[in-house]
Coordinates of C-alpha atoms in Angstrom, one line a residue:
M1164 CA 0.1 0.1 0.0
A1165 CA 1.7 3.2 -1.3
T1166 CA 1.8 6.1 1.3
Q1167 CA -0.2 8.2 -1.1
N1168 CA -2.8 5.6 -1.3
L1169 CA -2.8 5.1 2.5
T1170 CA -3.3 9.0 2.9
S1171 CA -6.2 8.8 0.5
L1172 CA -7.8 5.9 2.2
L1173 CA -7.7 7.4 5.8
S1174 CA -8.9 10.9 4.4
S1175 CA -11.7 9.3 2.7
L1176 CA -13.0 7.3 5.7
T1177 CA -15.5 8.7 8.0
I1178 CA -16.8 7.6 11.0
G1179 CA -19.1 9.4 13.6
L1180 CA -16.9 11.2 16.2
D1181 CA -19.6 12.4 18.5
P1182 CA -20.1 9.0 20.2
Y1183 CA -16.4 8.8 20.8
E1184 CA -16.2 12.4 22.1
A1185 CA -19.1 11.2 24.8
L1186 CA -17.2 8.2 25.5
Y1187 CA -14.1 10.2 26.2
K1188 CA -16.0 12.6 28.5
H1189 CA -17.4 9.4 30.3
L1190 CA -14.0 8.0 30.8
H1191 CA -12.7 11.3 31.9
S1192 CA -15.3 11.6 34.6
H1193 CA -15.0 7.9 35.8
P1194 CA -11.2 7.5 36.3
E1195 CA -9.9 4.3 38.0
L1196 CA -6.5 3.8 39.8
S1197 CA -3.9 1.4 38.8
H1198 CA -4.9 -2.3 39.3
Q1199 CA -8.6 -1.1 39.6
E1200 CA -9.6 -0.4 36.0
E1201 CA -12.3 -2.8 36.0
Q1202 CA -15.1 -0.7 34.5
T1203 CA -12.8 1.0 32.0
A1204 CA -11.8 -2.4 30.8
A1205 CA -15.5 -3.5 30.7
K1206 CA -16.5 -0.6 28.6
A1207 CA -13.4 -1.2 26.2
A1208 CA -14.6 -4.8 25.8
S1209 CA -18.2 -4.1 25.4
H1210 CA -17.2 -1.6 22.7
L1211 CA -15.3 -3.9 20.7
N1212 CA -18.0 -6.6 20.7
S1213 CA -20.5 -3.9 19.8
L1214 CA -18.6 -3.2 16.6
D1215 CA -19.8 -6.6 15.3
A1216 CA -16.6 -6.6 13.3
G1217 CA -15.1 -10.0 14.1
Y1218 CA -12.7 -9.0 17.0
E1219 CA -12.1 -11.9 19.4
V1220 CA -11.8 -10.4 22.8
H1221 CA -9.7 -11.6 25.4
T1222 CA -10.3 -10.0 28.9
S1223 CA -8.8 -10.3 32.4
I1224 CA -5.1 -10.5 31.3
G1225 CA -2.5 -9.4 33.8
G1226 CA -5.4 -7.9 36.0
H1227 CA -7.8 -6.0 34.0
G1228 CA -6.0 -5.9 30.7
L1229 CA -7.7 -7.0 27.5
A1230 CA -6.9 -7.4 23.9
G1231 CA -9.1 -7.6 20.6
V1232 CA -7.6 -9.7 17.7
L1233 CA -9.1 -8.9 14.2
R1234 CA -7.7 -11.6 11.6
N1235 CA -7.9 -10.5 8.1
G1236 CA -5.9 -12.8 5.7
T1237 CA -2.2 -13.2 5.5
G1238 CA 0.5 -10.5 6.6
K1239 CA 2.2 -9.0 9.4
T1240 CA 0.7 -8.9 12.9
V1241 CA 0.4 -5.4 14.4
L1242 CA -0.3 -4.6 17.9
L1243 CA -1.7 -1.2 18.8
R1244 CA -1.6 -0.5 22.7
A1245 CA -3.5 1.9 24.9
D1246 CA -3.2 2.2 28.7
M1247 CA -6.3 2.7 31.1
D1248 CA -5.2 3.7 34.6
A1249 CA -5.7 7.1 36.2
L1250 CA -3.7 9.0 38.8
P1251 CA -4.3 10.0 42.6
V1252 CA -4.7 13.7 41.6
K1253 CA -7.7 16.1 42.5
E1254 CA -9.0 17.5 39.4
D1255 CA -8.9 21.3 39.3
T1256 CA -9.7 21.8 35.4
G1257 CA -13.2 23.3 36.0
L1258 CA -14.7 21.1 33.2
D1259 CA -18.3 20.2 33.3
Y1260 CA -17.1 16.6 33.0
A1261 CA -14.3 16.9 35.7
S1262 CA -13.7 13.9 37.8
K1263 CA -15.2 13.9 41.3
V1264 CA -14.0 10.3 42.0
T1265 CA -12.3 9.1 45.0
M1266 CA -10.8 5.6 45.3
R1267 CA -8.9 3.6 48.0
D1268 CA -5.3 3.2 46.8
N1269 CA -3.2 0.1 47.2
D1270 CA -2.2 1.3 50.7
D1271 CA -5.8 1.3 51.7
V1272 CA -5.9 5.5 51.6
V1273 CA -8.9 7.2 50.0
K1274 CA -7.4 9.3 47.1
P1275 CA -9.2 11.6 44.6
V1276 CA -8.7 10.2 41.2
M1277 CA -8.2 12.1 37.8
H1278 CA -7.2 11.1 34.3
A1279 CA -4.2 13.5 34.5
C1280 CA -2.1 11.8 32.0
G1281 CA -4.5 11.5 29.2
H1282 CA -5.2 7.7 29.4
D1283 CA -8.7 8.5 28.5
F1284 CA -7.9 9.8 25.1
H1285 CA -5.5 6.8 24.6
V1286 CA -8.5 4.4 25.2
T1287 CA -11.0 6.4 23.1
A1288 CA -8.6 6.9 20.2
L1289 CA -7.8 3.2 20.1
L1290 CA -11.5 2.2 20.2
A1291 CA -12.3 4.5 17.3
A1292 CA -9.2 3.3 15.5
A1293 CA -10.5 -0.2 16.1
E1294 CA -13.7 0.7 14.2
C1295 CA -11.9 2.7 11.5
L1296 CA -9.5 -0.3 10.5
A1297 CA -12.4 -2.7 10.8
K1298 CA -14.3 -0.6 8.1
M1299 CA -11.1 -0.7 6.0
K1300 CA -10.7 -4.5 6.0
E1301 CA -10.9 -4.5 2.3
S1302 CA -7.8 -2.4 1.8
W1303 CA -5.5 -4.2 4.2
S1304 CA -4.4 -7.8 4.9
G1305 CA -2.8 -9.2 8.1
T1306 CA -3.8 -9.3 11.9
L1307 CA -4.5 -6.4 14.2
I1308 CA -4.3 -6.6 17.7
V1309 CA -5.9 -3.6 20.0
L1310 CA -4.5 -4.1 23.4
F1311 CA -5.7 -2.2 26.5
Q1312 CA -3.1 -2.1 29.3
P1313 CA -3.8 -1.7 33.0
N1314 CA -1.3 -0.4 35.5
E1315 CA 0.9 1.7 33.3
E1316 CA 1.3 4.5 36.1
R1317 CA 3.2 2.1 38.2
G1318 CA 5.1 0.4 35.7
G1319 CA 3.8 -3.1 36.0
G1320 CA 1.1 -3.6 33.6
A1321 CA 2.6 -4.6 30.4
Q1322 CA 5.0 -7.1 32.2
A1323 CA 1.9 -8.6 34.2
M1324 CA 0.0 -9.2 30.9
V1325 CA 3.1 -10.8 29.4
D1326 CA 3.6 -13.0 32.6
D1327 CA -0.2 -13.9 32.6
G1328 CA 0.1 -15.5 29.2
L1329 CA -0.9 -12.8 26.9
Y1330 CA 0.9 -14.4 23.8
N1331 CA -0.8 -17.7 24.5
K1332 CA -4.2 -15.8 23.8
V1333 CA -3.3 -13.6 20.9
P1334 CA -0.7 -13.8 18.2
V1335 CA 2.9 -12.6 19.0
P1336 CA 3.1 -9.3 17.0
D1337 CA 5.8 -8.5 14.4
I1338 CA 5.4 -4.8 15.4
V1339 CA 4.3 -3.1 18.6
L1340 CA 3.0 0.6 18.2
G1341 CA 1.8 2.9 20.9
Q1342 CA 1.2 6.7 21.5
H1343 CA 0.9 9.4 24.4
V1344 CA -1.0 12.7 24.6
M1345 CA 1.3 15.4 25.7
A1346 CA 1.5 19.1 26.5
R1347 CA 2.1 20.0 23.0
R1348 CA 0.0 22.1 20.4
A1349 CA -3.0 20.0 19.5
G1350 CA -2.9 18.4 16.0
S1351 CA 0.9 18.1 16.2
V1352 CA 2.7 14.7 16.1
G1353 CA 6.2 14.1 17.2
C1354 CA 8.4 10.8 16.9
K1355 CA 12.1 10.0 16.5
V1356 CA 14.5 7.1 15.8
G1357 CA 16.4 5.8 18.9
H1358 CA 15.7 6.8 22.5
I1359 CA 12.2 8.1 22.8
M1360 CA 11.5 7.8 26.6
S1361 CA 13.6 7.8 29.6
E1362 CA 14.2 4.8 32.0
A1363 CA 12.8 5.2 35.5
D1364 CA 13.1 3.8 39.0
S1365 CA 11.1 4.6 42.0
F1366 CA 11.5 3.9 45.6
K1367 CA 10.0 4.2 49.1
I1368 CA 12.9 4.9 51.6
T1369 CA 11.9 4.6 55.3
I1370 CA 14.2 6.2 57.7
F1371 CA 13.8 5.4 61.7
G1372 CA 14.5 7.6 64.6
R1373 CA 13.3 7.7 68.2
G1374 CA 9.9 9.3 68.8
G1375 CA 8.9 11.5 71.8
H1376 CA 7.5 14.7 73.1
G1377 CA 7.8 17.6 71.0
S1378 CA 8.9 19.6 74.1
M1379 CA 12.0 17.0 74.6
P1380 CA 13.8 16.9 71.3
H1381 CA 17.0 16.0 73.2
R1382 CA 15.3 12.6 74.4
T1383 CA 14.6 11.6 70.6
V1384 CA 16.2 11.1 67.4
D1385 CA 14.3 13.1 64.9
P1386 CA 13.7 11.5 61.6
V1387 CA 11.9 14.7 60.1
V1388 CA 15.3 16.5 60.4
M1389 CA 17.2 13.4 59.0
A1390 CA 14.6 13.3 56.0
A1391 CA 14.9 16.9 55.4
S1392 CA 18.6 16.8 55.2
V1393 CA 18.4 13.7 53.0
V1394 CA 16.2 15.6 50.5
M1395 CA 18.4 18.6 50.4
K1396 CA 21.5 16.5 49.7
L1397 CA 19.7 14.6 47.0
Q1398 CA 19.6 17.8 45.1
T1399 CA 23.3 17.5 44.6
V1400 CA 23.4 14.2 43.0
V1401 CA 22.8 15.4 39.4
S1402 CA 24.4 18.8 39.7
R1403 CA 27.6 17.4 41.3
E1404 CA 27.9 13.8 40.4
V1405 CA 26.6 13.3 36.9
D1406 CA 28.4 14.5 33.9
P1407 CA 26.5 17.6 32.5
D1408 CA 26.6 16.0 29.2
Q1409 CA 24.2 13.2 30.5
F1410 CA 20.6 13.4 31.2
A1411 CA 19.2 12.7 34.7
V1412 CA 16.5 13.8 37.1
V1413 CA 16.1 13.0 40.9
T1414 CA 12.8 14.0 42.2
V1415 CA 11.5 13.6 45.8
G1416 CA 7.7 13.5 45.2
S1417 CA 6.7 12.7 48.7
L1418 CA 8.0 13.3 52.4
Q1419 CA 5.7 12.0 55.0
A1420 CA 6.3 11.9 58.8
G1421 CA 4.3 12.3 62.0
Q1422 CA 0.5 13.0 62.5
T1423 CA 0.6 16.2 64.7
E1424 CA 2.8 19.2 65.8
N1425 CA 3.8 18.3 69.4
I1426 CA 4.9 14.7 68.7
I1427 CA 8.3 13.7 67.1
T1428 CA 7.6 10.5 65.1
D1429 CA 9.8 7.4 65.2
R1430 CA 10.1 7.2 61.4
A1431 CA 9.8 9.0 58.0
E1432 CA 9.1 7.9 54.5
I1433 CA 10.5 9.5 51.6
R1434 CA 9.3 8.5 47.9
L1435 CA 11.8 9.0 45.3
N1436 CA 11.9 9.0 41.4
I1437 CA 14.8 8.7 39.2
R1438 CA 14.8 9.3 35.6
T1439 CA 18.0 8.4 33.2
Q1440 CA 18.8 7.6 29.7
N1441 CA 22.0 5.8 30.2
H1442 CA 22.6 2.7 32.4
E1443 CA 25.8 3.7 33.5
V1444 CA 24.4 6.9 34.9
R1445 CA 21.5 5.1 36.5
N1446 CA 23.8 2.8 38.4
K1447 CA 25.9 5.9 39.5
I1448 CA 22.8 7.9 40.9
L1449 CA 21.4 4.7 42.7
T1450 CA 24.6 4.2 44.5
A1451 CA 24.8 7.9 45.3
V1452 CA 21.2 7.8 46.7
R1453 CA 22.1 4.8 48.9
R1454 CA 25.3 6.4 50.2
I1455 CA 23.5 9.7 51.0
V1456 CA 20.5 8.1 52.8
R1457 CA 22.8 5.7 54.9
G1458 CA 25.3 8.4 55.6
E1459 CA 22.8 10.7 57.0
C1460 CA 21.2 8.0 59.0
E1461 CA 24.5 7.1 60.5
G1462 CA 25.6 10.5 61.3
S1463 CA 22.2 11.5 63.0
G1464 CA 22.2 8.3 65.2
A1465 CA 19.3 6.6 63.4
T1466 CA 18.1 3.5 65.4
K1467 CA 17.8 1.3 62.6
D1468 CA 19.3 1.0 59.1
P1469 CA 17.0 2.7 56.4
I1470 CA 14.8 0.4 54.4
F1471 CA 14.8 0.7 50.5
E1472 CA 11.8 -0.6 48.7
G1473 CA 11.5 -0.4 45.0
T1474 CA 7.7 0.8 43.9
A1475 CA 8.1 1.1 40.1
K1476 CA 10.5 0.6 37.3
F1477 CA 10.4 1.5 33.7
P1478 CA 12.7 0.5 31.0
L1479 CA 14.3 2.8 28.4
S1480 CA 12.1 3.1 25.4
V1481 CA 14.0 2.7 22.2
N1482 CA 12.2 3.2 18.8
D1483 CA 13.5 0.7 16.2
E1484 CA 14.8 2.3 13.0
T1485 CA 13.3 0.3 10.3
V1486 CA 9.8 0.4 11.9
T1487 CA 10.2 4.1 12.8
K1488 CA 11.2 5.3 9.3
G1489 CA 8.2 3.4 8.0
V1490 CA 5.9 5.4 10.5
H1491 CA 7.8 8.6 9.7
N1492 CA 6.9 8.2 6.0
S1493 CA 3.3 7.7 6.6
F1494 CA 3.2 10.5 9.1
A1495 CA 4.9 13.1 7.0
E1496 CA 2.6 12.4 4.1
F1497 CA -0.5 12.6 6.2
F1498 CA 0.2 15.3 8.6
G1499 CA 2.6 17.4 6.6
D1500 CA 4.3 20.2 8.7
R1501 CA 2.3 19.1 11.8
F1502 CA 4.8 16.2 12.0
D1503 CA 8.3 16.5 13.8
P1504 CA 10.3 13.5 12.8
N1505 CA 13.0 14.5 15.3
T1506 CA 11.3 15.2 18.4
S1507 CA 13.3 15.4 21.6
C1508 CA 13.5 12.3 23.9
S1509 CA 11.0 12.6 26.7
T1510 CA 12.0 12.8 30.2
A1511 CA 8.9 10.8 31.0
S1512 CA 8.8 7.1 31.1
E1513 CA 6.7 4.1 29.7
D1514 CA 6.5 0.3 30.1
Y1515 CA 4.7 -0.5 26.6
S1516 CA 7.9 -1.7 25.0
I1517 CA 7.9 -4.8 27.2
L1518 CA 5.1 -6.0 25.0
A1519 CA 7.6 -6.2 22.1
S1520 CA 11.0 -6.7 24.0
S1521 CA 9.6 -9.6 25.8
Q1522 CA 9.2 -11.4 22.3
G1523 CA 12.3 -9.8 20.6
K1524 CA 10.3 -7.5 18.5
P1525 CA 10.7 -4.0 17.5
S1526 CA 8.4 -1.3 18.5
C1527 CA 7.7 2.5 17.8
F1528 CA 6.1 5.2 20.2
W1529 CA 5.1 8.7 19.3
F1530 CA 3.7 11.8 20.8
F1531 CA 0.5 13.8 19.8
G1532 CA -0.4 17.3 21.3
G1533 CA -3.4 18.2 23.3
A1534 CA -3.0 22.1 24.1
D1535 CA -5.6 24.4 22.5
E1536 CA -3.8 25.6 19.3
K1537 CA -4.8 29.3 19.8
I1538 CA -3.8 29.4 23.6
W1539 CA -0.6 27.6 22.6
D1540 CA 0.3 30.0 20.0
E1541 CA -0.4 33.0 22.2
T1542 CA 1.4 31.5 25.0
K1543 CA 4.4 30.7 23.0
Q1544 CA 4.7 34.2 21.7
K1545 CA 4.8 35.4 25.3
G1546 CA 7.6 32.9 26.1
R1547 CA 5.5 31.3 28.9
L1548 CA 4.9 27.8 27.6
A1549 CA 6.6 26.2 30.7
E1550 CA 4.6 28.4 33.1
D1551 CA 1.2 28.5 31.4
I1552 CA 0.6 25.3 29.7
P1553 CA -0.3 22.4 32.2
V1554 CA 1.6 19.2 31.7
N1555 CA 0.8 15.7 32.4
H1556 CA 0.1 14.9 36.0
S1557 CA -1.1 18.3 36.7
P1558 CA -4.6 18.9 38.3
F1559 CA -5.1 21.4 35.4
F1560 CA -4.2 18.9 32.6
A1561 CA -7.2 19.0 30.1
P1562 CA -6.3 18.5 26.5
V1563 CA -8.8 20.1 24.1
I1564 CA -11.2 17.2 22.7
Q1565 CA -10.7 18.3 19.1
P1566 CA -8.3 18.2 17.1
T1567 CA -6.6 16.0 19.8
L1568 CA -8.9 12.9 19.4
K1569 CA -9.0 12.9 15.7
T1570 CA -5.3 13.3 15.5
G1571 CA -4.7 10.2 17.9
I1572 CA -7.0 8.1 15.9
D1573 CA -5.6 9.1 12.5
A1574 CA -2.1 8.4 14.0
L1575 CA -3.0 4.9 15.1
C1576 CA -4.7 3.8 11.8
L1577 CA -1.7 5.3 9.8
G1578 CA 0.6 3.3 12.0
A1579 CA -1.2 0.1 11.5
L1580 CA -1.7 0.6 7.8
T1581 CA 1.9 1.3 7.2
F1582 CA 2.6 -2.3 7.7
L1583 CA -0.8 -4.2 7.2
K1584 CA -0.2 -4.2 3.4
K1585 CA -2.1 -6.5 0.9
P1586 CA 0.3 -9.1 -0.7

């Protein structure tokens, strides 16, 4: 299928977008935390079945994961992936379909829940692409897999699906493709050959002191002071220990200790996130973090050694050269100057690539923008993109529905059709 024919085919296909916009609003207002995506998965499975297009739907894979398989003759097998889970964030977008949901997290703590990372867009776009590609069956050949993954935010969903026998239920794909909505100009698409997203490691670090009365600090070992010192020293790891030519981020996202002001608690918990794009740099930072924490605990007279618990891990995401160049050709023809083939490697992380790497197969991932075009252009002209455009995981993150949704649908269809060619 020539790129020009592919572009003409997709441009001539129309499906009603109103139902998908309504579906997006429903998903946005009904988010579910990682490991708890039951209703989202049920909605996706029901929709695939309602298409009456011949999708074989497999559910409850690695938790609430599911996959639909559409067999359409000989050819390559292409897997399109969307993630489903939301975040423990209190939404502050002011949208009339904003989330008011609360859920108990894995620590049994009630949290507000929001689709602050756009996974509701991912699910909606993939369901719409599943309909589009089913309606184009006469124009392509091969096998299409549409996969809806749980637990991306904690980094375990893709591996859980593989470990739960995903590829005993669906064919092993020749190519895995995925995408993510980002704080970019709506309608734009970005991709690149090679490193596309960072590796990530998350930890919970528990520091132990000796509790007591707030009026008698000399009778205690204060873990709050220890934890505060650790947090400040961690800020020097990247600035003083990592080569300036290398990328690295060390973020303390949570420091929790004590319940009231007149009690010195006996422990503090630090939750830490590390991003790197080089294994040597990663190992150097992990060593530095442990050294700093242990050194502070020893120097402060901690009552026990600190405990390090891994809470999430994401692999380095690398776009295969051959597959990505094929995607680039299709995107360049269809999106024109809205497509950037040399986008920057994202500092964010993903686990989608495990769906491919676990089977020794290639993958490609791209980004599409969700920021209102007029607001983006005005904000860019003022030089305030970083300050005024909400990013993923922000309580204000609210991608404009169109052209964001249409762009996501088109990109998924183009990616699949690039490789599902008639013999």
